XYZ file of C-alpha atoms in Angstrom:
711
model
C 21.072 8.968 -5.577
C 22.579 8.514 -9.045
C 20.196 7.059 -11.585
C 21.253 3.501 -12.321
C 20.399 3.826 -15.976
C 22.562 6.896 -16.550
C 25.405 5.768 -14.314
C 25.721 2.616 -16.381
C 26.390 4.764 -19.432
C 29.175 6.778 -17.854
C 30.976 3.712 -16.558
C 31.393 2.220 -20.035
C 33.004 4.820 -22.278
C 33.014 2.780 -25.474
C 29.325 1.906 -25.016
C 26.680 4.053 -26.605
C 23.654 5.270 -24.696
C 20.360 3.640 -25.659
C 19.078 7.151 -26.283
C 21.965 8.071 -28.525
C 21.247 9.095 -32.115
C 24.545 7.534 -33.259
C 24.671 3.772 -33.480
C 26.951 1.026 -34.606
C 26.079 -0.533 -37.971
C 24.141 -3.770 -38.116
C 21.591 -3.314 -35.309
C 18.121 -4.047 -36.616
C 15.153 -4.133 -34.216
C 12.493 -4.430 -36.903
C 11.750 -8.088 -36.228
C 11.229 -7.909 -32.487
C 7.606 -8.046 -31.317
C 5.701 -4.723 -30.992
C 7.345 -2.728 -28.206
C 5.820 -0.137 -25.845
C 7.530 2.231 -23.419
C 6.649 2.244 -19.722
C 6.877 5.960 -19.019
C 6.842 5.700 -15.209
C 10.010 7.204 -13.683
C 11.155 8.399 -17.123
C 11.684 12.104 -17.611
C 10.136 13.617 -20.728
C 13.513 14.065 -22.408
C 14.520 10.488 -21.537
C 11.338 9.099 -23.031
C 11.737 11.224 -26.180
C 15.314 10.077 -26.747
C 14.388 6.440 -26.131
C 11.640 6.684 -28.738
C 14.117 8.231 -31.165
C 16.599 5.391 -30.642
C 13.972 2.686 -31.087
C 12.668 4.284 -34.265
C 16.178 4.797 -35.659
C 16.765 1.052 -35.411
C 13.349 0.282 -36.928
C 11.806 -1.094 -33.740
C 8.023 -1.630 -34.072
C 7.208 1.012 -31.446
C 3.563 1.243 -30.421
C 1.458 3.072 -27.868
C -1.415 0.617 -28.252
C -1.343 -1.777 -25.285
C -3.675 -4.139 -27.128
C -0.824 -4.806 -29.614
C 2.372 -4.593 -27.565
C 4.302 -7.711 -26.591
C 7.462 -6.103 -25.246
C 7.435 -3.421 -22.533
C 10.583 -1.488 -21.711
C 11.213 0.986 -18.908
C 12.700 1.620 -15.484
C 11.206 -1.490 -13.924
C 13.343 -3.555 -11.576
C 11.020 -6.056 -9.874
C 8.289 -8.487 -10.816
C 5.896 -6.717 -8.472
C 6.363 -3.427 -10.284
C 6.055 -5.148 -13.664
C 2.791 -6.767 -12.601
C 1.477 -3.398 -11.458
C 2.404 -1.729 -14.756
C 0.638 -4.453 -16.741
C -2.378 -4.491 -14.464
C -2.733 -0.722 -14.688
C -2.966 -1.144 -18.476
C -5.763 -3.705 -18.057
C -3.624 -6.621 -19.173
C -4.618 -9.900 -17.536
C -1.537 -12.124 -17.486
C -0.126 -15.305 -16.005
C 3.580 -15.476 -15.238
C 5.702 -17.952 -17.178
C 8.659 -19.394 -15.264
C 11.185 -21.429 -17.229
C 12.080 -24.810 -15.783
C 15.710 -25.100 -14.752
C 17.691 -27.845 -16.451
C 20.424 -30.007 -15.007
C 23.951 -28.609 -15.269
C 25.036 -31.479 -17.533
C 22.903 -33.170 -20.227
C 24.674 -36.466 -19.483
C 23.954 -36.566 -15.785
C 20.323 -37.647 -15.517
C 20.125 -38.791 -11.903
C 20.978 -36.582 -8.966
C 19.629 -34.559 -6.099
C 16.972 -31.968 -6.929
C 18.131 -28.412 -7.395
C 18.062 -26.382 -4.240
C 15.781 -23.380 -4.437
C 16.404 -20.235 -2.498
C 13.566 -19.510 -0.147
C 12.220 -15.986 -0.019
C 10.943 -14.731 3.312
C 7.443 -13.428 2.942
C 5.497 -11.443 5.459
C 2.005 -12.802 5.927
C -0.553 -10.125 5.281
C -2.921 -10.087 8.211
C -4.654 -7.789 10.599
C -2.670 -9.298 13.438
C 0.678 -8.304 11.998
C -0.292 -4.762 11.004
C -1.476 -2.188 13.490
C -2.152 1.494 13.377
C 1.091 3.279 13.872
C 3.274 0.237 13.324
C 3.123 -0.505 9.636
C 6.299 -0.680 7.599
C 6.530 2.126 5.087
C 7.660 2.042 1.519
C 11.060 3.536 2.283
C 11.748 0.890 4.884
C 10.771 -2.183 2.903
C 13.740 -4.327 1.893
C 13.111 -5.641 -1.582
C 14.715 -8.847 -2.796
C 15.256 -9.036 -6.513
C 12.655 -11.415 -7.812
C 14.608 -12.161 -10.961
C 17.354 -14.076 -9.168
C 15.254 -17.204 -8.899
C 14.289 -17.222 -12.548
C 15.857 -19.793 -14.759
C 17.853 -18.381 -17.657
C 15.815 -18.101 -20.810
C 16.585 -20.996 -23.092
C 18.585 -20.383 -26.265
C 19.700 -16.956 -25.139
C 23.376 -17.482 -25.886
C 24.254 -14.934 -28.560
C 25.234 -16.685 -31.779
C 28.297 -15.627 -33.655
C 27.922 -12.944 -36.275
C 28.456 -15.510 -39.002
C 25.362 -17.402 -37.919
C 23.040 -14.485 -38.464
C 22.962 -14.904 -42.263
C 20.311 -12.673 -43.779
C 17.324 -14.061 -41.946
C 16.125 -11.476 -39.421
C 14.019 -13.996 -37.557
C 17.140 -16.076 -36.920
C 18.501 -13.208 -34.894
C 15.238 -12.687 -33.039
C 14.374 -16.248 -32.072
C 16.922 -16.668 -29.255
C 15.742 -13.458 -27.565
C 11.959 -13.401 -27.912
C 11.118 -17.055 -28.437
C 7.511 -17.753 -27.468
C 7.940 -21.498 -27.684
C 4.223 -21.858 -28.477
C 1.316 -20.087 -30.071
C 0.472 -18.303 -26.836
C 0.245 -14.528 -26.601
C 3.442 -13.726 -24.658
C 4.702 -10.460 -23.177
C 8.145 -9.505 -21.871
C 8.965 -6.678 -19.458
C 12.613 -5.671 -19.849
C 15.034 -3.112 -18.478
C 16.479 -0.174 -20.404
C 19.949 -1.704 -20.130
C 19.024 -4.251 -22.798
C 18.759 -1.548 -25.444
C 22.111 -0.186 -24.301
C 23.661 -3.633 -24.699
C 22.169 -4.069 -28.175
C 23.396 -0.656 -29.318
C 26.868 -1.385 -27.966
C 27.066 -4.821 -29.610
C 25.476 -3.776 -32.887
C 23.101 -6.735 -32.817
C 20.457 -8.335 -30.624
C 21.823 -9.756 -27.375
C 20.247 -12.163 -24.867
C 17.869 -10.666 -22.319
C 19.605 -12.404 -19.419
C 19.303 -10.288 -16.241
C 17.486 -7.574 -18.173
C 14.347 -9.720 -18.287
C 12.184 -8.625 -15.371
C 8.970 -10.485 -16.137
C 7.616 -12.901 -18.739
C 3.967 -13.898 -18.906
C 1.196 -15.326 -21.009
C -1.629 -12.922 -21.815
C -5.113 -14.066 -20.890
C -6.942 -10.875 -21.761
C -6.071 -7.570 -23.436
C -7.901 -4.236 -23.383
C -9.715 -3.019 -26.457
C -7.766 -0.769 -28.765
C -8.929 2.821 -28.383
C -7.993 5.734 -30.622
C -8.717 8.495 -28.139
C -6.519 11.270 -26.865
C -5.237 11.037 -23.325
C -5.812 13.683 -20.689
C -2.030 14.133 -20.535
C -2.017 15.261 -24.153
C -4.914 17.628 -23.519
C -3.282 19.282 -20.556
C 0.078 19.428 -22.320
C -1.544 21.291 -25.190
C -3.224 23.695 -22.798
C -0.003 24.247 -20.897
C 1.764 25.375 -24.081
C -0.770 28.114 -24.686
C -1.411 29.072 -21.066
C 1.736 28.263 -19.058
C 0.559 30.258 -16.043
C -2.239 27.804 -15.324
C -1.461 24.153 -14.690
C -4.423 23.148 -12.545
C -7.573 21.346 -13.582
C -9.637 24.514 -14.005
C -7.838 27.671 -15.010
C -8.990 31.051 -13.820
C -9.435 32.481 -17.310
C -12.721 31.399 -18.975
C -11.097 30.847 -22.383
C -8.665 28.325 -20.849
C -11.481 26.360 -19.234
C -13.379 26.361 -22.484
C -10.264 25.230 -24.330
C -10.015 22.162 -22.092
C -13.696 21.381 -22.520
C -13.641 21.831 -26.286
C -10.696 19.475 -26.562
C -12.290 16.987 -24.209
C -15.664 17.110 -25.965
C -13.979 16.438 -29.283
C -12.949 13.045 -27.923
C -16.447 12.058 -26.851
C -17.626 11.434 -30.393
C -14.821 8.936 -31.017
C -15.129 7.169 -27.681
C -16.410 3.612 -27.573
C -19.815 3.435 -25.932
C -19.824 2.562 -22.261
C -20.534 -1.107 -21.673
C -22.241 -2.580 -18.655
C -19.997 -3.826 -15.896
C -19.109 -7.504 -15.857
C -17.498 -8.998 -12.730
C -14.308 -10.959 -13.341
C -14.781 -14.725 -13.710
C -12.823 -17.252 -11.731
C -9.355 -17.811 -13.163
C -6.182 -19.346 -11.898
C -3.823 -16.383 -11.807
C -4.062 -13.246 -13.875
C -7.646 -12.251 -13.170
C -7.253 -12.006 -9.413
C -7.819 -8.281 -9.686
C -10.798 -5.998 -9.707
C -10.446 -4.498 -13.178
C -13.934 -3.104 -13.566
C -14.870 0.267 -14.934
C -13.218 2.445 -12.386
C -10.491 0.720 -10.457
C -7.854 0.501 -13.127
C -4.886 2.756 -12.512
C -6.610 5.734 -14.087
C -9.933 5.297 -12.238
C -11.793 5.526 -15.535
C -14.807 3.667 -16.917
C -13.964 0.989 -19.456
C -13.930 2.375 -22.957
C -13.439 6.001 -21.938
C -10.477 8.268 -22.270
C -9.538 10.510 -19.395
C -10.368 13.588 -21.444
C -13.897 12.474 -22.297
C -14.463 11.501 -18.676
C -13.327 14.954 -17.495
C -15.586 16.583 -20.065
C -18.568 14.643 -18.777
C -17.870 15.872 -15.248
C -17.071 19.487 -16.035
C -19.286 20.511 -18.912
C -22.370 21.010 -16.755
C -20.652 23.161 -14.157
C -18.166 25.369 -15.987
C -20.176 28.502 -15.382
C -20.549 27.574 -11.731
C -16.780 27.604 -11.170
C -15.955 30.609 -13.326
C -15.183 33.683 -11.281
C -15.085 31.791 -7.989
C -11.365 32.208 -7.411
C -12.016 35.258 -5.265
C -14.099 33.133 -2.903
C -11.334 30.575 -2.305
C -9.866 31.069 1.191
C -6.185 31.718 1.624
C -4.444 28.348 2.071
C -2.786 27.575 5.415
C 0.983 27.940 5.729
C 1.635 24.213 5.312
C -0.026 24.343 1.902
C 1.943 27.413 0.829
C 5.190 25.784 1.942
C 4.304 22.417 0.379
C 4.731 20.486 3.635
C 4.376 16.851 2.583
C 4.734 15.042 5.910
C 1.478 14.711 7.827
C 3.407 14.625 11.121
C 4.126 18.334 10.540
C 0.512 19.481 10.370
C -2.649 19.314 12.478
C -5.330 16.872 11.319
C -8.605 16.832 13.310
C -10.792 13.755 13.580
C -13.890 15.337 12.061
C -12.872 17.933 9.520
C -15.122 19.844 7.123
C -14.670 17.388 4.216
C -15.529 14.061 5.844
C -18.219 13.214 3.294
C -15.804 13.445 0.361
C -13.103 11.630 2.348
C -15.491 8.737 2.978
C -15.621 8.192 -0.786
C -11.836 8.271 -1.126
C -11.437 5.797 1.744
C -13.649 3.325 -0.107
C -11.457 3.656 -3.190
C -8.402 3.035 -1.010
C -10.031 -0.078 0.437
C -10.624 -1.369 -3.076
C -6.978 -0.700 -3.904
C -6.040 -2.724 -0.836
C -8.192 -5.652 -1.917
C -6.620 -5.775 -5.383
C -3.111 -5.642 -3.851
C -2.250 -2.254 -5.351
C 0.242 -1.031 -2.731
C 1.258 2.002 -4.769
C -2.365 3.049 -5.148
C -2.983 2.558 -1.430
C -0.073 4.833 -0.537
C -1.152 7.451 -3.056
C -4.718 7.558 -1.739
C -3.477 7.559 1.860
C -1.430 10.655 1.074
C -4.380 12.317 -0.652
C -6.753 11.513 2.201
C -4.324 12.789 4.852
C -3.777 16.027 2.943
C -7.478 16.764 2.473
C -8.232 15.777 6.074
C -5.781 18.441 7.286
C -7.309 21.170 5.091
C -9.272 23.415 7.485
C -11.889 24.706 5.017
C -14.850 23.170 3.246
C -13.757 22.395 -0.305
C -15.688 24.362 -2.896
C -13.415 24.573 -5.929
C -11.142 22.022 -7.641
C -8.306 24.563 -7.574
C -8.185 24.119 -3.790
C -7.444 20.424 -4.236
C -4.708 20.778 -6.833
C -2.717 23.031 -4.499
C -2.660 20.433 -1.693
C 0.500 18.288 -1.332
C -0.015 14.868 -2.902
C -3.170 15.862 -4.803
C -3.438 16.471 -8.540
C -5.920 16.878 -11.389
C -7.174 13.309 -11.012
C -8.177 14.030 -7.422
C -9.875 17.220 -8.561
C -11.847 15.305 -11.207
C -13.118 12.936 -8.513
C -14.128 15.937 -6.402
C -16.020 17.550 -9.279
C -17.797 14.266 -10.026
C -18.793 13.877 -6.393
C -19.911 17.495 -6.016
C -21.951 17.451 -9.221
C -23.582 14.047 -8.825
C -23.347 13.303 -5.107
C -21.396 10.126 -5.819
C -18.261 8.729 -7.469
C -18.828 6.074 -10.095
C -15.713 4.200 -8.997
C -17.182 3.794 -5.526
C -20.534 2.728 -6.960
C -18.833 0.055 -9.061
C -16.920 -1.193 -6.044
C -20.048 -1.366 -3.909
C -22.035 -3.232 -6.557
C -19.379 -5.748 -7.547
C -20.110 -9.179 -6.081
C -16.469 -10.277 -6.004
C -15.459 -7.163 -4.072
C -18.258 -7.753 -1.560
C -16.930 -11.233 -0.858
C -13.333 -10.029 -0.609
C -14.369 -7.321 1.843
C -16.164 -9.905 4.004
C -13.081 -12.106 4.142
C -10.789 -9.099 4.702
C -12.797 -8.186 7.804
C -11.890 -11.510 9.436
C -9.349 -10.899 12.171
C -6.096 -12.497 11.009
C -6.977 -12.445 7.297
C -5.246 -9.963 5.006
C -5.994 -8.983 1.427
C -3.819 -11.737 -0.070
C -5.477 -14.442 2.010
C -8.923 -13.053 1.189
C -8.178 -13.299 -2.534
C -6.885 -16.829 -2.071
C -10.112 -17.818 -0.334
C -12.212 -16.426 -3.181
C -10.231 -16.969 -6.369
C -8.409 -20.209 -5.534
C -10.840 -21.949 -3.193
C -14.006 -20.432 -4.670
C -15.432 -19.696 -1.240
C -18.089 -16.988 -1.160
C -19.090 -16.710 2.505
C -18.066 -17.635 6.048
C -20.017 -20.892 5.916
C -17.809 -22.070 3.047
C -14.706 -21.395 5.148
C -16.102 -23.344 8.098
C -17.336 -26.259 5.980
C -14.466 -26.681 3.536
C -11.397 -24.997 5.021
C -11.608 -24.876 8.801
C -8.641 -27.184 9.366
C -6.518 -25.131 6.975
C -6.942 -21.929 9.010
C -4.420 -20.967 11.660
C -5.663 -20.420 15.202
C -5.922 -16.643 14.859
C -8.075 -16.972 11.747
C -10.300 -19.563 13.397
C -10.934 -17.158 16.283
C -11.544 -14.386 13.760
C -14.227 -16.439 12.038
C -15.761 -17.641 15.306
C -16.229 -14.114 16.673
C -16.618 -12.376 13.309
C -19.811 -10.476 14.119
C -18.713 -9.546 17.635
C -15.352 -8.139 16.531
C -17.118 -5.813 14.095
C -19.109 -4.160 16.901
C -17.382 -0.868 17.899
C -16.161 -0.474 21.471
C -17.482 2.699 23.171
C -15.081 4.904 25.136
C -16.422 3.994 28.556
C -15.872 0.286 27.861
C -12.321 1.001 26.647
C -11.634 2.802 29.920
C -13.128 -0.045 31.931
C -10.895 -2.619 30.213
C -7.817 -0.450 30.827
C -8.707 -0.066 34.503
C -8.858 -3.847 34.917
C -5.461 -4.228 33.238
C -3.945 -1.600 35.540
C -5.498 -3.188 38.623
C -3.819 -6.521 37.984
C -0.549 -4.908 36.835
C -0.380 -3.029 40.146
C -0.942 -6.285 42.036
C 1.995 -7.809 40.174
C 4.257 -4.750 40.647
C 3.260 -1.560 42.499
C 1.327 1.696 42.187
C 3.937 3.258 39.927
C 2.636 1.178 37.021
C 1.254 3.365 34.200
C -1.333 2.331 31.632
C -1.777 4.687 28.675
C -4.654 4.024 26.288
C -3.481 4.733 22.752
C -4.855 4.061 19.266
C -8.141 5.538 18.119
C -9.303 6.181 21.687
C -6.462 8.626 22.326
C -7.224 10.406 19.057
C -10.724 11.052 20.351
C -12.745 8.441 18.469
C -16.215 7.862 19.882
C -15.813 4.115 19.386
C -12.808 1.902 18.626
C -12.317 -1.347 16.749
C -9.998 -2.699 19.438
C -8.249 -1.553 22.621
C -4.527 -0.695 22.522
C -2.670 0.207 25.699
C 0.954 0.879 26.674
C 1.979 -0.481 30.098
C 5.201 0.787 31.690
C 7.058 1.249 35.011
C 9.889 3.632 36.034
C 12.109 0.688 37.075
C 13.598 -1.156 34.117
C 13.512 -4.562 35.779
C 9.788 -4.194 36.535
C 8.770 -4.367 32.839
C 10.845 -7.460 32.072
C 8.549 -10.481 31.687
C 5.516 -8.452 32.798
C 3.379 -9.274 29.765
C 3.499 -13.012 30.442
C 2.639 -12.602 34.106
C -0.286 -10.319 33.267
C -1.750 -12.675 30.671
C -1.500 -15.636 33.021
C -3.322 -13.917 35.866
C -5.987 -12.401 33.601
C -6.629 -15.820 32.083
C -7.014 -17.322 35.546
C -9.755 -14.837 36.440
C -11.363 -15.298 32.980
C -10.975 -11.745 31.625
C -8.865 -13.187 28.807
C -10.504 -16.068 26.945
C -7.878 -16.590 24.214
C -4.241 -15.512 23.894
C -3.480 -15.374 20.197
C -0.008 -13.831 20.133
C 2.583 -13.254 22.836
C 5.859 -11.512 21.992
C 8.755 -11.491 24.479
C 11.409 -10.103 22.131
C 12.165 -7.007 24.197
C 12.585 -8.968 27.452
C 14.767 -11.576 25.780
C 17.254 -8.967 24.570
C 17.500 -7.258 27.960
C 15.094 -4.450 26.997
C 17.775 -2.657 24.992
C 16.936 -0.755 21.811
C 17.608 -3.083 18.908
C 20.619 -1.851 16.878
C 19.806 -0.748 13.340
C 22.140 -3.357 11.899
C 22.426 -6.499 13.974
C 23.056 -10.101 13.038
C 21.036 -11.157 16.052
C 18.180 -8.951 14.922
C 17.856 -10.485 11.496
C 14.240 -11.225 10.770
C 12.970 -9.329 13.808
C 9.864 -7.248 13.223
C 9.859 -3.484 13.044
C 8.169 -3.033 16.436
C 9.955 -5.344 18.888
C 8.225 -4.455 22.135
C 6.771 -7.151 24.385
C 3.099 -7.485 23.580
C 0.107 -9.789 23.788
C -2.863 -9.854 21.422
C -5.791 -11.338 23.291
C -9.541 -11.899 23.196
C -11.241 -10.148 26.111
C -14.599 -10.823 27.759
C -16.138 -9.479 30.932
C -16.559 -12.600 33.134
C -19.444 -11.117 35.146
C -23.105 -10.704 34.249
C -26.197 -10.054 36.404
C -27.540 -13.625 36.454
C -24.186 -15.394 36.519
C -24.603 -17.201 39.863
C -28.110 -18.407 39.055
C -27.171 -19.483 35.512
C -24.153 -21.437 36.712
C -26.201 -23.084 39.476
C -28.642 -24.330 36.877
C -25.989 -25.251 34.329
C -22.273 -25.408 35.158
C -21.536 -24.817 31.473
C -23.787 -21.798 31.123
C -22.588 -19.495 28.346
C -21.286 -16.034 29.157
C -23.525 -13.607 27.176
C -20.999 -10.730 27.153
C -19.414 -9.684 23.878
C -15.829 -10.589 22.999
C -13.348 -7.792 22.322
C -9.879 -7.512 20.777
C -7.252 -6.129 23.158
C -3.540 -5.409 22.608
C -1.338 -5.105 25.709
C 2.053 -3.545 24.897
C 4.867 -3.331 27.465
C 7.389 -0.484 27.036
C 10.548 0.152 29.107
C 10.429 3.557 30.793
C 13.456 4.917 28.915
C 11.606 4.624 25.568
C 7.975 4.883 26.705
C 7.618 8.220 24.868
C 8.453 6.520 21.565
C 5.956 3.752 22.329
C 3.118 6.160 23.114
C 3.950 8.236 20.043
C 4.235 5.169 17.829
C 0.829 3.803 18.793
C -1.193 7.044 18.940
C -1.221 8.459 15.407
C -3.208 7.470 12.365
C -1.550 5.111 9.889
C -0.367 7.823 7.501
C 0.840 9.984 10.391
C 3.084 7.128 11.534
C 4.295 6.392 8.014
C 5.238 10.039 7.503
C 6.855 10.204 10.941
C 9.259 7.458 9.900
C 9.882 9.072 6.531
C 10.515 12.425 8.214
C 12.971 10.927 10.719
C 14.842 9.242 7.885
C 14.920 12.273 5.567
C 15.705 15.032 8.069
C 17.673 13.262 10.816
C 19.051 10.118 9.258
C 17.308 8.137 12.005
C 15.117 5.058 12.103
C 12.111 5.569 14.356
C 9.859 2.905 15.790
C 7.833 2.493 18.950
C 10.654 0.626 20.699
C 13.193 3.431 20.203
C 15.276 5.492 17.770
C 18.468 4.388 16.033
C 21.009 6.072 13.797
C 21.042 4.861 10.216
C 24.729 5.746 9.865
C 26.217 3.704 12.710
C 23.232 1.773 14.069
C 23.586 3.176 17.578
C 20.565 3.892 19.787
C 19.635 7.575 20.223
C 18.275 8.302 23.710
C 16.037 11.332 23.304
C 14.363 10.483 26.614
C 17.615 9.987 28.480
C 19.245 6.748 29.699
C 16.679 6.315 32.493
C 13.691 7.940 30.814
C 11.846 11.166 31.534
C 11.058 12.181 35.091
C 7.359 12.535 34.447
C 4.443 10.804 32.727
C 4.487 8.819 29.442
C 2.658 11.736 27.819
C 5.434 14.108 28.919
C 8.020 11.690 27.544
C 6.196 11.778 24.220
C 6.560 15.580 24.110
C 10.310 15.171 24.620
C 10.441 12.857 21.591
C 8.584 15.419 19.449
C 11.088 18.058 20.507
C 14.070 15.789 19.871
C 12.816 15.098 16.359
C 12.500 18.813 15.689
C 8.725 18.611 15.391
C 6.054 20.851 16.830
C 4.001 18.911 19.378
C 0.717 17.775 17.858
C -1.980 16.688 20.336
C -3.237 13.151 19.618
C -6.689 14.417 18.622
C -4.981 16.166 15.681
C -3.212 13.070 14.337
C -6.275 11.581 12.641
C -4.764 10.889 9.235
C -6.747 7.622 8.810
């Protein structure tokens, strides 16, 4: 894919590149607010040339986030801009300009019509293992389209500039008040300024504008990037956290230790106070983008972790086992490697999972994906980790991961995890997040907007504002957190099959998927795929099953029933379809229900004494999914792997085959047509055998479900 930034330069021959050292006369950037470069997605040479251009035109370039008001980089969406600011510990509140009427004379008229953006509600009901949309499948809508144009951004004529520099600046970076304002802008703005020879309006190049509520302290410490860059120049053969040669290790430590003396002393952790917008993030000591304690540089942090154990790691390279083939080949997709449920590094992985949970609660999607990749890679590693060099060679892992490993190995804990566990706000968010039907965004809304701190607050002050799924989630909160043992999972599935057979015939198949199929001792809920060799037998089956199971009291509540697959004739949904607009990624018929065993030993006696006697059995969450036989292999495959396994399966299908995979079938991305790996009538065998056919059709080695535990 051609880089948008560079392609824009080649399309306009007369225009000069923003990284060009030759400029038109007249451009003066000295009066713009302090500007900082967002280095993400910028190559080193691109960043160097951009700095050169900014300095040539006297821009007040700074690397100190505590001073910068303008941020420039390859940032295209508000969400990315918010992440970049948050990762730099900037607490901000977005400023949205109010749109004015088209004519200043016309004062009365209909209100302006606002375009509505479709948002997916974040909830545990909408996201399941094996059916989450991945980053390469998310359709992003430009969030700048709804922004009103910045006032006074019409470029004045050259004659109006006079000699006052601030006259040129005001229309572009006009705060309009004494507030501390920041702007996040695209690289194209610099290109436009260079081409015009003077400041031009931000217009569509403005990605995000906000008021700053809190800035980080200014630190004059060296970054770990600078330390490693210096080491790389002298020892290019070693680019991992700990080099094999003792003098290289000592070089890193000496450089890191030199920073310790200039580092601001570590302050005690203070939970974030309630605020309206910008502080809805956990920005404590360790959950900023760099995972570092407040007031510490990465280098000083690494020194603290490594200085006590340098001698321990020296000379250990010979003891490191030979990496498996997937490590040597750099295989990045977890669907191409075997990942057992209980590997040799579960204790370290438990720490990383807690960090990922914290990233989820602060709405850091990029961080969640990164940690998911790291966790899946380490989980597949067949040996007990003993040296940080082992980690840096794993796909998706880097020096930061190795630093966490060294900290954990040396101290038995990770400070980031300790901070997360001790933070009161995070405890509350985790409680709300565990409510069935409540996602991270809703949990933050409960806490930061409504100031609720426990379940009693929700019941007392917000019960009527909850949807039905959330009300059930609160009502059975404690019960839903109790794991379901394997024998109970099997018993529930046997009941479902019994009634499905009554409705159809003995050829009905019920395949338990999810964590149970991966070999988990206990599951959070029960997922099962129901199918039948005759296509007409699966049409409408989910509704009939729910009705009969409700009548006999196995199902106490039906929270969601989806008949999408039946309504479209059980055909695979085309990749591009007007009728399919807005349809979810997995479009199989399904029902999400609350399950309870209607029998108990003293039932008859209890009901004789009290006709409203309460059933003492625990409530369970059960998902019943109906799959047509011709795509049952895709359904079983799509609901059996861990979350990262399924994400990578979709990425693999897209990258290597040009296909779009989901549990209701496979489609071509080029023409949208369905691809029948299982044949037009399905496989003549079991659903498990059909799944093997799908693996083969995708060009993948078959991986047993117990080796798909990517978490």
